mmCIF file of C-alpha atoms in Angstrom:
data_model
loop_
_atom_site.group_PDB
_atom_site.id
_atom_site.type_symbol
_atom_site.label_atom_id
_atom_site.label_comp_id
_atom_site.label_asym_id
_atom_site.label_seq_id
_atom_site.Cartn_x
_atom_site.Cartn_y
_atom_site.Cartn_z
ATOM 1 C CA UNK A 1 21.052 41.159 -4.176
ATOM 2 C CA UNK A 2 24.140 39.535 -5.640
ATOM 3 C CA UNK A 3 24.457 36.834 -3.135
ATOM 4 C CA UNK A 4 20.603 35.872 -2.994
ATOM 5 C CA UNK A 5 18.559 33.556 -4.988
ATOM 6 C CA UNK A 6 16.249 35.299 -7.252
ATOM 7 C CA UNK A 7 12.945 33.858 -8.576
ATOM 8 C CA UNK A 8 13.425 31.843 -11.736
ATOM 9 C CA UNK A 9 16.997 31.130 -11.040
ATOM 10 C CA UNK A 10 18.389 27.625 -11.656
ATOM 11 C CA UNK A 11 18.533 27.064 -7.922
ATOM 12 C CA UNK A 12 15.031 27.716 -7.564
ATOM 13 C CA UNK A 13 13.945 25.736 -10.412
ATOM 14 C CA UNK A 14 15.855 22.906 -9.076
ATOM 15 C CA UNK A 15 14.221 23.317 -5.745
ATOM 16 C CA UNK A 16 10.831 23.311 -7.242
ATOM 17 C CA UNK A 17 11.415 20.220 -9.090
ATOM 18 C CA UNK A 18 12.832 18.618 -5.942
ATOM 19 C CA UNK A 19 9.676 19.416 -3.863
ATOM 20 C CA UNK A 20 6.955 18.813 -6.436
ATOM 21 C CA UNK A 21 6.428 15.033 -5.720
ATOM 22 C CA UNK A 22 5.846 15.834 -1.950
ATOM 23 C CA UNK A 23 3.898 18.870 -2.733
ATOM 24 C CA UNK A 24 1.543 17.102 -5.224
ATOM 25 C CA UNK A 25 1.093 14.052 -2.801
ATOM 26 C CA UNK A 26 0.604 15.989 0.437
ATOM 27 C CA UNK A 27 -1.994 18.339 -1.451
ATOM 28 C CA UNK A 28 -4.057 15.383 -2.475
ATOM 29 C CA UNK A 29 -4.030 13.751 0.884
ATOM 30 C CA UNK A 30 -5.083 17.119 2.316
ATOM 31 C CA UNK A 31 -7.992 17.124 -0.170
ATOM 32 C CA UNK A 32 -8.791 13.560 1.294
ATOM 33 C CA UNK A 33 -8.518 14.791 5.014
ATOM 34 C CA UNK A 34 -10.752 17.753 4.266
ATOM 35 C CA UNK A 35 -13.483 15.568 2.768
ATOM 36 C CA UNK A 36 -13.028 13.006 5.503
ATOM 37 C CA UNK A 37 -13.360 15.815 8.239
ATOM 38 C CA UNK A 38 -16.649 16.961 6.472
ATOM 39 C CA UNK A 39 -18.316 13.587 6.226
ATOM 40 C CA UNK A 40 -17.141 12.798 10.015
ATOM 41 C CA UNK A 41 -18.856 16.047 11.126
ATOM 42 C CA UNK A 42 -21.909 15.362 8.771
ATOM 43 C CA UNK A 43 -22.313 11.867 10.517
ATOM 44 C CA UNK A 44 -21.531 13.113 13.905
ATOM 45 C CA UNK A 45 -18.161 11.153 14.153
ATOM 46 C CA UNK A 46 -14.697 12.110 15.272
ATOM 47 C CA UNK A 47 -12.080 12.690 12.511
ATOM 48 C CA UNK A 48 -9.325 11.314 14.821
ATOM 49 C CA UNK A 49 -11.402 8.096 15.548
ATOM 50 C CA UNK A 50 -11.958 7.508 12.068
ATOM 51 C CA UNK A 51 -8.180 7.930 11.007
ATOM 52 C CA UNK A 52 -7.532 5.455 13.851
ATOM 53 C CA UNK A 53 -10.283 2.918 13.037
ATOM 54 C CA UNK A 54 -10.282 -0.683 12.414
ATOM 55 C CA UNK A 55 -6.773 -2.057 12.213
ATOM 56 C CA UNK A 56 -5.548 1.320 13.192
ATOM 57 C CA UNK A 57 -6.636 0.635 16.747
ATOM 58 C CA UNK A 58 -4.643 -2.589 16.812
ATOM 59 C CA UNK A 59 -1.398 -0.865 15.505
ATOM 60 C CA UNK A 60 -1.643 1.961 17.996
ATOM 61 C CA UNK A 61 -2.386 -0.523 20.867
ATOM 62 C CA UNK A 62 0.708 -2.765 19.998
ATOM 63 C CA UNK A 63 2.738 0.399 19.636
ATOM 64 C CA UNK A 64 1.594 1.752 22.983
ATOM 65 C CA UNK A 65 1.505 -1.356 25.072
ATOM 66 C CA UNK A 66 3.209 -4.300 23.148
ATOM 67 C CA UNK A 67 1.574 -7.429 22.077
ATOM 68 C CA UNK A 68 0.666 -8.552 25.473
ATOM 69 C CA UNK A 69 -0.864 -5.354 26.529
ATOM 70 C CA UNK A 70 -3.364 -4.789 23.900
ATOM 71 C CA UNK A 71 -6.789 -3.795 25.264
ATOM 72 C CA UNK A 72 -8.720 -6.924 26.114
ATOM 73 C CA UNK A 73 -11.959 -5.602 24.607
ATOM 74 C CA UNK A 74 -10.412 -5.665 21.081
ATOM 75 C CA UNK A 75 -11.515 -8.781 19.101
ATOM 76 C CA UNK A 76 -10.934 -10.425 15.741
ATOM 77 C CA UNK A 77 -13.188 -10.356 12.721
ATOM 78 C CA UNK A 78 -15.615 -12.838 14.340
ATOM 79 C CA UNK A 79 -15.960 -11.109 17.827
ATOM 80 C CA UNK A 80 -13.543 -13.333 19.446
ATOM 81 C CA UNK A 81 -10.253 -12.723 21.563
ATOM 82 C CA UNK A 82 -7.493 -15.340 22.062
ATOM 83 C CA UNK A 83 -3.975 -14.698 23.661
ATOM 84 C CA UNK A 84 -2.421 -14.930 20.168
ATOM 85 C CA UNK A 85 -4.958 -12.714 18.397
ATOM 86 C CA UNK A 86 -2.885 -9.513 18.330
ATOM 87 C CA UNK A 87 0.097 -11.502 16.460
ATOM 88 C CA UNK A 88 -2.027 -11.260 13.263
ATOM 89 C CA UNK A 89 -0.460 -7.531 13.059
ATOM 90 C CA UNK A 90 3.123 -7.426 12.023
ATOM 91 C CA UNK A 91 5.617 -5.309 14.294
ATOM 92 C CA UNK A 92 7.163 -3.086 11.732
ATOM 93 C CA UNK A 93 4.673 -0.338 11.626
ATOM 94 C CA UNK A 94 4.047 -0.325 15.365
ATOM 95 C CA UNK A 95 7.945 0.099 15.849
ATOM 96 C CA UNK A 96 8.039 3.011 13.550
ATOM 97 C CA UNK A 97 5.102 4.530 15.602
ATOM 98 C CA UNK A 98 6.995 3.798 18.650
ATOM 99 C CA UNK A 99 10.072 5.648 17.422
ATOM 100 C CA UNK A 100 8.177 8.595 16.342
ATOM 101 C CA UNK A 101 6.171 8.885 19.573
ATOM 102 C CA UNK A 102 9.493 9.133 21.458
ATOM 103 C CA UNK A 103 9.408 12.903 20.523
ATOM 104 C CA UNK A 104 8.043 15.028 23.304
ATOM 105 C CA UNK A 105 4.351 15.904 22.921
ATOM 106 C CA UNK A 106 3.481 13.433 20.202
ATOM 107 C CA UNK A 107 0.741 10.932 21.114
ATOM 108 C CA UNK A 108 0.699 7.514 19.652
ATOM 109 C CA UNK A 109 -2.246 8.211 17.415
ATOM 110 C CA UNK A 110 -0.323 11.198 16.177
ATOM 111 C CA UNK A 111 2.756 9.267 15.730
ATOM 112 C CA UNK A 112 0.898 6.787 13.594
ATOM 113 C CA UNK A 113 -0.681 9.349 11.349
ATOM 114 C CA UNK A 114 2.765 11.326 10.927
ATOM 115 C CA UNK A 115 4.320 7.877 9.951
ATOM 116 C CA UNK A 116 1.803 7.127 7.302
ATOM 117 C CA UNK A 117 2.138 10.695 5.808
ATOM 118 C CA UNK A 118 6.020 10.719 5.817
ATOM 119 C CA UNK A 119 6.063 7.162 4.327
ATOM 120 C CA UNK A 120 3.622 8.243 1.672
ATOM 121 C CA UNK A 121 5.957 11.106 0.656
ATOM 122 C CA UNK A 122 8.974 8.554 0.383
ATOM 123 C CA UNK A 123 6.720 6.551 -1.761
ATOM 124 C CA UNK A 124 5.840 9.464 -3.949
ATOM 125 C CA UNK A 125 9.523 10.207 -4.583
ATOM 126 C CA UNK A 126 9.931 6.703 -5.541
ATOM 127 C CA UNK A 127 7.049 6.755 -7.867
ATOM 128 C CA UNK A 128 8.060 10.001 -9.540
ATOM 129 C CA UNK A 129 11.689 8.401 -10.060
ATOM 130 C CA UNK A 130 10.168 5.263 -11.429
ATOM 131 C CA UNK A 131 7.549 7.028 -13.770
ATOM 132 C CA UNK A 132 10.193 9.190 -15.103
ATOM 133 C CA UNK A 133 12.459 6.381 -15.836
ATOM 134 C CA UNK A 134 9.746 4.203 -17.485
ATOM 135 C CA UNK A 135 7.882 6.953 -19.297
ATOM 136 C CA UNK A 136 10.801 9.302 -20.150
ATOM 137 C CA UNK A 137 9.325 12.500 -18.803
ATOM 138 C CA UNK A 138 8.775 13.883 -15.332
ATOM 139 C CA UNK A 139 5.120 14.487 -16.245
ATOM 140 C CA UNK A 140 4.723 10.634 -16.293
ATOM 141 C CA UNK A 141 6.325 10.425 -12.913
ATOM 142 C CA UNK A 142 4.187 13.103 -11.359
ATOM 143 C CA UNK A 143 1.083 11.605 -12.897
ATOM 144 C CA UNK A 144 1.984 8.346 -11.306
ATOM 145 C CA UNK A 145 2.167 10.083 -7.971
ATOM 146 C CA UNK A 146 -1.353 11.688 -8.402
ATOM 147 C CA UNK A 147 -2.838 8.377 -9.435
ATOM 148 C CA UNK A 148 -1.402 6.587 -6.494
ATOM 149 C CA UNK A 149 -2.364 9.215 -4.076
ATOM 150 C CA UNK A 150 -6.047 9.436 -5.382
ATOM 151 C CA UNK A 151 -6.465 5.609 -5.911
ATOM 152 C CA UNK A 152 -9.598 4.094 -4.410
ATOM 153 C CA UNK A 153 -9.237 3.641 -0.810
ATOM 154 C CA UNK A 154 -6.189 5.546 -0.604
ATOM 155 C CA UNK A 155 -7.557 7.085 2.443
ATOM 156 C CA UNK A 156 -5.606 4.563 4.364
ATOM 157 C CA UNK A 157 -2.412 6.408 3.318
ATOM 158 C CA UNK A 158 -3.620 9.058 5.825
ATOM 159 C CA UNK A 159 -4.620 6.542 8.541
ATOM 160 C CA UNK A 160 -2.967 4.635 11.358
ATOM 161 C CA UNK A 161 -2.584 1.818 8.659
ATOM 162 C CA UNK A 162 0.559 0.070 7.466
ATOM 163 C CA UNK A 163 -0.068 0.429 3.618
ATOM 164 C CA UNK A 164 1.923 3.743 3.182
ATOM 165 C CA UNK A 165 4.992 2.122 4.770
ATOM 166 C CA UNK A 166 4.694 -1.230 2.923
ATOM 167 C CA UNK A 167 4.146 0.637 -0.363
ATOM 168 C CA UNK A 168 7.112 2.862 0.192
ATOM 169 C CA UNK A 169 9.315 -0.124 0.797
ATOM 170 C CA UNK A 170 7.978 -2.041 -1.925
ATOM 171 C CA UNK A 171 8.571 0.890 -4.419
ATOM 172 C CA UNK A 172 12.111 1.380 -3.355
ATOM 173 C CA UNK A 173 12.823 -2.382 -3.481
ATOM 174 C CA UNK A 174 11.712 -2.602 -6.947
ATOM 175 C CA UNK A 175 13.517 0.477 -7.896
ATOM 176 C CA UNK A 176 16.524 -1.357 -6.567
ATOM 177 C CA UNK A 177 15.911 -4.221 -9.043
ATOM 178 C CA UNK A 178 15.260 -2.043 -11.848
ATOM 179 C CA UNK A 179 18.392 0.059 -11.250
ATOM 180 C CA UNK A 180 20.424 -3.224 -10.245
ATOM 181 C CA UNK A 181 21.067 -1.657 -6.746
ATOM 182 C CA UNK A 182 20.662 -4.986 -5.136
ATOM 183 C CA UNK A 183 21.628 -3.898 -1.595
ATOM 184 C CA UNK A 184 18.771 -1.310 -1.629
ATOM 185 C CA UNK A 185 16.351 -4.119 -2.993
ATOM 186 C CA UNK A 186 17.253 -6.539 -0.227
ATOM 187 C CA UNK A 187 17.236 -4.221 2.672
ATOM 188 C CA UNK A 188 13.776 -2.852 1.778
ATOM 189 C CA UNK A 189 12.433 -6.197 0.912
ATOM 190 C CA UNK A 190 13.716 -7.524 4.539
ATOM 191 C CA UNK A 191 12.020 -4.469 6.185
ATOM 192 C CA UNK A 192 8.828 -4.959 3.900
ATOM 193 C CA UNK A 193 8.749 -8.407 5.543
ATOM 194 C CA UNK A 194 8.096 -6.963 8.916
ATOM 195 C CA UNK A 195 5.217 -4.987 7.681
ATOM 196 C CA UNK A 196 2.460 -7.059 6.037
ATOM 197 C CA UNK A 197 2.179 -10.564 4.740
ATOM 198 C CA UNK A 198 1.845 -9.359 1.291
ATOM 199 C CA UNK A 199 5.666 -8.991 1.327
ATOM 200 C CA UNK A 200 5.485 -12.693 0.308
ATOM 201 C CA UNK A 201 4.900 -11.166 -3.354
ATOM 202 C CA UNK A 202 7.795 -8.740 -2.911
ATOM 203 C CA UNK A 203 10.174 -11.510 -1.604
ATOM 204 C CA UNK A 204 9.373 -13.757 -4.359
ATOM 205 C CA UNK A 205 10.027 -11.060 -7.147
ATOM 206 C CA UNK A 206 13.277 -9.768 -5.432
ATOM 207 C CA UNK A 207 14.667 -13.141 -4.987
ATOM 208 C CA UNK A 208 13.913 -14.294 -8.491
ATOM 209 C CA UNK A 209 15.458 -11.188 -10.009
ATOM 210 C CA UNK A 210 18.566 -11.604 -7.936
ATOM 211 C CA UNK A 211 18.779 -15.388 -8.947
ATOM 212 C CA UNK A 212 18.447 -14.500 -12.624
ATOM 213 C CA UNK A 213 21.330 -11.872 -12.077
ATOM 214 C CA UNK A 214 23.468 -14.535 -10.325
ATOM 215 C CA UNK A 215 22.986 -17.035 -13.134
ATOM 216 C CA UNK A 216 23.857 -14.447 -15.614
ATOM 217 C CA UNK A 217 26.855 -13.439 -13.641
ATOM 218 C CA UNK A 218 25.864 -9.849 -13.418
ATOM 219 C CA UNK A 219 26.868 -7.312 -10.717
ATOM 220 C CA UNK A 220 29.381 -9.515 -8.768
ATOM 221 C CA UNK A 221 28.356 -10.405 -5.320
ATOM 222 C CA UNK A 222 25.578 -7.967 -4.933
ATOM 223 C CA UNK A 223 22.749 -9.977 -6.147
ATOM 224 C CA UNK A 224 23.754 -12.755 -3.438
ATOM 225 C CA UNK A 225 23.091 -10.202 -0.822
ATOM 226 C CA UNK A 226 19.612 -9.634 -1.909
ATOM 227 C CA UNK A 227 18.808 -13.195 -1.825
ATOM 228 C CA UNK A 228 20.026 -13.383 1.611
ATOM 229 C CA UNK A 229 18.336 -10.133 3.001
ATOM 230 C CA UNK A 230 14.963 -10.137 0.979
ATOM 231 C CA UNK A 231 13.173 -13.040 3.146
ATOM 232 C CA UNK A 232 14.787 -12.269 6.508
ATOM 233 C CA UNK A 233 12.029 -10.056 7.870
ATOM 234 C CA UNK A 234 9.050 -12.160 6.966
ATOM 235 C CA UNK A 235 10.893 -15.611 8.147
ATOM 236 C CA UNK A 236 11.841 -13.794 11.372
ATOM 237 C CA UNK A 237 8.262 -12.776 12.300
ATOM 238 C CA UNK A 238 6.501 -15.791 11.007
ATOM 239 C CA UNK A 239 8.919 -18.070 12.784
ATOM 240 C CA UNK A 240 8.633 -15.986 16.142
ATOM 241 C CA UNK A 241 4.699 -16.343 15.932
ATOM 242 C CA UNK A 242 5.219 -20.167 15.169
ATOM 243 C CA UNK A 243 7.332 -20.341 18.561
ATOM 244 C CA UNK A 244 4.617 -18.232 20.462
ATOM 245 C CA UNK A 245 1.730 -20.490 19.057
ATOM 246 C CA UNK A 246 3.700 -23.923 19.144
ATOM 247 C CA UNK A 247 2.933 -24.339 15.522
ATOM 248 C CA UNK A 248 5.034 -23.753 12.585
ATOM 249 C CA UNK A 249 2.009 -22.424 10.496
ATOM 250 C CA UNK A 250 0.737 -20.611 13.621
ATOM 251 C CA UNK A 251 0.415 -17.345 11.834
ATOM 252 C CA UNK A 252 -1.607 -18.540 9.098
ATOM 253 C CA UNK A 253 -3.782 -20.431 11.644
ATOM 254 C CA UNK A 254 -4.667 -17.393 13.557
ATOM 255 C CA UNK A 255 -5.408 -15.488 10.233
ATOM 256 C CA UNK A 256 -7.797 -18.156 9.301
ATOM 257 C CA UNK A 257 -9.502 -18.469 12.541
ATOM 258 C CA UNK A 258 -9.690 -14.586 13.332
ATOM 259 C CA UNK A 259 -10.426 -13.067 9.841
ATOM 260 C CA UNK A 260 -11.271 -16.145 7.616
ATOM 261 C CA UNK A 261 -8.212 -15.079 5.700
ATOM 262 C CA UNK A 262 -6.824 -18.129 3.975
ATOM 263 C CA UNK A 263 -5.782 -18.875 0.387
ATOM 264 C CA UNK A 264 -8.606 -20.652 -1.697
ATOM 265 C CA UNK A 265 -7.566 -19.880 -5.179
ATOM 266 C CA UNK A 266 -10.093 -17.124 -5.528
ATOM 267 C CA UNK A 267 -13.193 -19.216 -5.080
ATOM 268 C CA UNK A 268 -14.976 -16.946 -2.750
ATOM 269 C CA UNK A 269 -13.771 -13.777 -4.820
ATOM 270 C CA UNK A 270 -15.499 -15.244 -7.932
ATOM 271 C CA UNK A 271 -18.493 -16.145 -6.023
ATOM 272 C CA UNK A 272 -18.786 -12.428 -4.668
ATOM 273 C CA UNK A 273 -18.234 -11.035 -8.267
ATOM 274 C CA UNK A 274 -20.941 -13.086 -9.789
ATOM 275 C CA UNK A 275 -23.330 -12.304 -6.833
ATOM 276 C CA UNK A 276 -22.454 -8.701 -7.142
ATOM 277 C CA UNK A 277 -23.300 -8.529 -10.841
ATOM 278 C CA UNK A 278 -26.389 -10.669 -11.000
ATOM 279 C CA UNK A 279 -28.086 -9.845 -7.585
ATOM 280 C CA UNK A 280 -29.524 -7.057 -5.663
ATOM 281 C CA UNK A 281 -26.373 -5.773 -3.809
ATOM 282 C CA UNK A 282 -25.079 -2.392 -2.357
ATOM 283 C CA UNK A 283 -23.482 0.202 -4.502
ATOM 284 C CA UNK A 284 -20.168 -0.331 -2.643
ATOM 285 C CA UNK A 285 -20.126 -4.063 -3.318
ATOM 286 C CA UNK A 286 -20.893 -3.502 -7.049
ATOM 287 C CA UNK A 287 -18.012 -0.823 -7.269
ATOM 288 C CA UNK A 288 -15.675 -3.107 -5.437
ATOM 289 C CA UNK A 289 -16.220 -5.807 -8.159
ATOM 290 C CA UNK A 290 -15.601 -3.341 -11.052
ATOM 291 C CA UNK A 291 -12.463 -2.196 -9.512
ATOM 292 C CA UNK A 292 -11.332 -5.755 -9.315
ATOM 293 C CA UNK A 293 -12.196 -6.256 -12.870
ATOM 294 C CA UNK A 294 -10.525 -3.025 -13.750
ATOM 295 C CA UNK A 295 -7.285 -4.095 -11.865
ATOM 296 C CA UNK A 296 -7.317 -7.321 -14.100
ATOM 297 C CA UNK A 297 -7.509 -5.188 -17.431
ATOM 298 C CA UNK A 298 -4.652 -3.110 -15.977
ATOM 299 C CA UNK A 299 -2.485 -5.971 -15.463
ATOM 300 C CA UNK A 300 -2.942 -6.904 -19.033
ATOM 301 C CA UNK A 301 -2.084 -3.400 -20.210
ATOM 302 C CA UNK A 302 1.028 -3.620 -18.076
ATOM 303 C CA UNK A 303 2.027 -6.756 -20.237
ATOM 304 C CA UNK A 304 0.970 -4.861 -23.307
ATOM 305 C CA UNK A 305 3.238 -2.035 -22.366
ATOM 306 C CA UNK A 306 6.142 -4.256 -21.993
ATOM 307 C CA UNK A 307 6.840 -3.046 -18.270
ATOM 308 C CA UNK A 308 9.879 -4.565 -16.775
ATOM 309 C CA UNK A 309 8.834 -7.956 -15.697
ATOM 310 C CA UNK A 310 9.720 -7.491 -12.016
ATOM 311 C CA UNK A 311 6.995 -4.767 -11.864
ATOM 312 C CA UNK A 312 4.447 -6.811 -13.738
ATOM 313 C CA UNK A 313 5.162 -9.858 -11.593
ATOM 314 C CA UNK A 314 4.819 -7.911 -8.415
ATOM 315 C CA UNK A 315 1.531 -6.498 -9.483
ATOM 316 C CA UNK A 316 0.339 -9.884 -10.608
ATOM 317 C CA UNK A 317 1.509 -11.575 -7.222
ATOM 318 C CA UNK A 318 -0.470 -8.811 -5.062
ATOM 319 C CA UNK A 319 -3.506 -9.514 -7.106
ATOM 320 C CA UNK A 320 -3.228 -13.163 -6.676
ATOM 321 C CA UNK A 321 -2.776 -13.001 -2.844
ATOM 322 C CA UNK A 322 -5.519 -10.563 -2.418
ATOM 323 C CA UNK A 323 -8.150 -11.936 -4.823
ATOM 324 C CA UNK A 324 -7.084 -15.657 -4.058
ATOM 325 C CA UNK A 325 -8.001 -15.133 -0.312
ATOM 326 C CA UNK A 326 -11.422 -15.807 1.018
ATOM 327 C CA UNK A 327 -11.090 -12.716 3.649
ATOM 328 C CA UNK A 328 -13.390 -9.595 3.746
ATOM 329 C CA UNK A 329 -14.491 -9.046 0.176
ATOM 330 C CA UNK A 330 -14.814 -5.353 1.305
ATOM 331 C CA UNK A 331 -11.132 -5.083 1.943
ATOM 332 C CA UNK A 332 -10.182 -6.251 -1.529
ATOM 333 C CA UNK A 333 -9.753 -2.494 -2.844
ATOM 334 C CA UNK A 334 -7.691 -1.486 0.003
ATOM 335 C CA UNK A 335 -5.380 -4.592 -0.221
ATOM 336 C CA UNK A 336 -4.861 -3.795 -3.955
ATOM 337 C CA UNK A 337 -3.120 -0.551 -3.214
ATOM 338 C CA UNK A 338 0.452 -1.980 -3.200
ATOM 339 C CA UNK A 339 -0.071 -3.023 -6.776
ATOM 340 C CA UNK A 340 1.048 0.289 -7.909
ATOM 341 C CA UNK A 341 2.563 -0.985 -11.348
ATOM 342 C CA UNK A 342 -0.897 -1.115 -12.454
ATOM 343 C CA UNK A 343 -1.263 2.649 -12.545
ATOM 344 C CA UNK A 344 1.886 3.050 -14.698
ATOM 345 C CA UNK A 345 0.338 2.495 -18.199
ATOM 346 C CA UNK A 346 -2.343 5.079 -17.215
ATOM 347 C CA UNK A 347 0.053 7.646 -16.227
ATOM 348 C CA UNK A 348 1.943 7.076 -19.700
ATOM 349 C CA UNK A 349 -1.300 7.364 -21.489
ATOM 350 C CA UNK A 350 -2.506 10.703 -19.676
ATOM 351 C CA UNK A 351 0.945 12.232 -20.222
ATOM 352 C CA UNK A 352 0.353 12.000 -23.915
ATOM 353 C CA UNK A 353 -2.876 13.782 -23.745
ATOM 354 C CA UNK A 354 -3.124 17.682 -23.640
ATOM 355 C CA UNK A 355 -2.493 19.261 -20.384
ATOM 356 C CA UNK A 356 -5.787 20.273 -20.166
ATOM 357 C CA UNK A 357 -7.236 16.774 -20.581
ATOM 358 C CA UNK A 358 -4.633 15.522 -18.066
ATOM 359 C CA UNK A 359 -5.274 17.982 -15.439
ATOM 360 C CA UNK A 360 -9.103 17.445 -15.692
ATOM 361 C CA UNK A 361 -8.929 13.843 -15.384
ATOM 362 C CA UNK A 362 -6.549 14.080 -12.525
ATOM 363 C CA UNK A 363 -8.705 16.541 -10.651
ATOM 364 C CA UNK A 364 -11.831 14.288 -11.186
ATOM 365 C CA UNK A 365 -9.830 11.122 -10.080
ATOM 366 C CA UNK A 366 -8.627 13.072 -6.967
ATOM 367 C CA UNK A 367 -12.182 14.196 -5.990
ATOM 368 C CA UNK A 368 -13.624 10.931 -6.565
ATOM 369 C CA UNK A 369 -11.025 8.925 -4.828
ATOM 370 C CA UNK A 370 -11.042 11.311 -1.759
ATOM 371 C CA UNK A 371 -14.882 11.208 -1.423
ATOM 372 C CA UNK A 372 -14.904 7.479 -1.722
ATOM 373 C CA UNK A 373 -12.583 7.084 0.893
ATOM 374 C CA UNK A 374 -14.050 9.460 3.218
ATOM 375 C CA UNK A 375 -17.516 7.964 2.522
ATOM 376 C CA UNK A 376 -16.305 4.300 3.093
ATOM 377 C CA UNK A 377 -15.024 5.410 6.444
ATOM 378 C CA UNK A 378 -18.115 7.299 7.664
ATOM 379 C CA UNK A 379 -21.136 5.707 5.773
ATOM 380 C CA UNK A 380 -20.083 2.071 5.286
ATOM 381 C CA UNK A 381 -19.556 -0.402 7.976
ATOM 382 C CA UNK A 382 -16.963 -2.738 6.616
ATOM 383 C CA UNK A 383 -15.100 -1.034 3.797
ATOM 384 C CA UNK A 384 -11.576 -1.407 4.916
#
């Protein structure tokens, strides 16, 4: 026994602490998967098909066959198909799927789901680190992991969707800014630019933070590296799509034509909110509106708590890009998922409550969030 590690030793305690963010995150995702499996069975649907639904089909098709080999039966949001339609989906996530699918015996769909789960764990460690830094205790960090994993429409974190990868890169890029690790911030931001157009919010924040550091003559040459790296991914892909379509704004045109996703300053979202609150709409539409309103309140709380400005600005920019678009209103909640700083004031507030209150609240949020995602996929036609 002298050479072993006994229960309760410092080594075991350190290991438990090290594994806790991953265990908490995966446990919540498991709850979500179990509820999704149940509702899929009740509705006579395939669990695997639901995990690969909607955008997931595009990502796995691109990963398996490339942009030119996507199944011709797949169409855009208006039921149309053009040669450039697959280019609406950024290449970063399909490339990660392709890399994991190189493992013998791993299917493309299996690789996509694995990628999402692994990236979610990476995001969880970033959230735990950020929460502890801002809240002063590990409890805040773990509560932030819980809130993120149980957020409305967090079901996409278990699906063949790019949200988990994008969130992981965004979280660690912002950690790089907060901790003045500019190479980390620049590299993560560059990679995020190959994942989703929402990276525009991250590029702006990282670039501004680096420029401020340069003006203040801090951290030597390293902020310059972030300025140069941050926009590379997004510029590269949008530029490539421009070459493929023959138009410098080709990417934005195909998004507008195929998914009615264009920036209108929030006019359509405001109209949707007013109609949902004043007319006979579905429960899901009304719930979407209340989540939108709650997000705005949480942003105000972020300012009230004086969170570091890069976090607040990133969350605000994500909301502006989401709510300012005239795309599918039912996707608004999902597209808010990267705005994780909105959850920090909630995590700090819960950490100050009694353990019983914090645990009870967390369990209720996990059950509700898991049910909502499963219900949305199985009972609602256009939830994500």
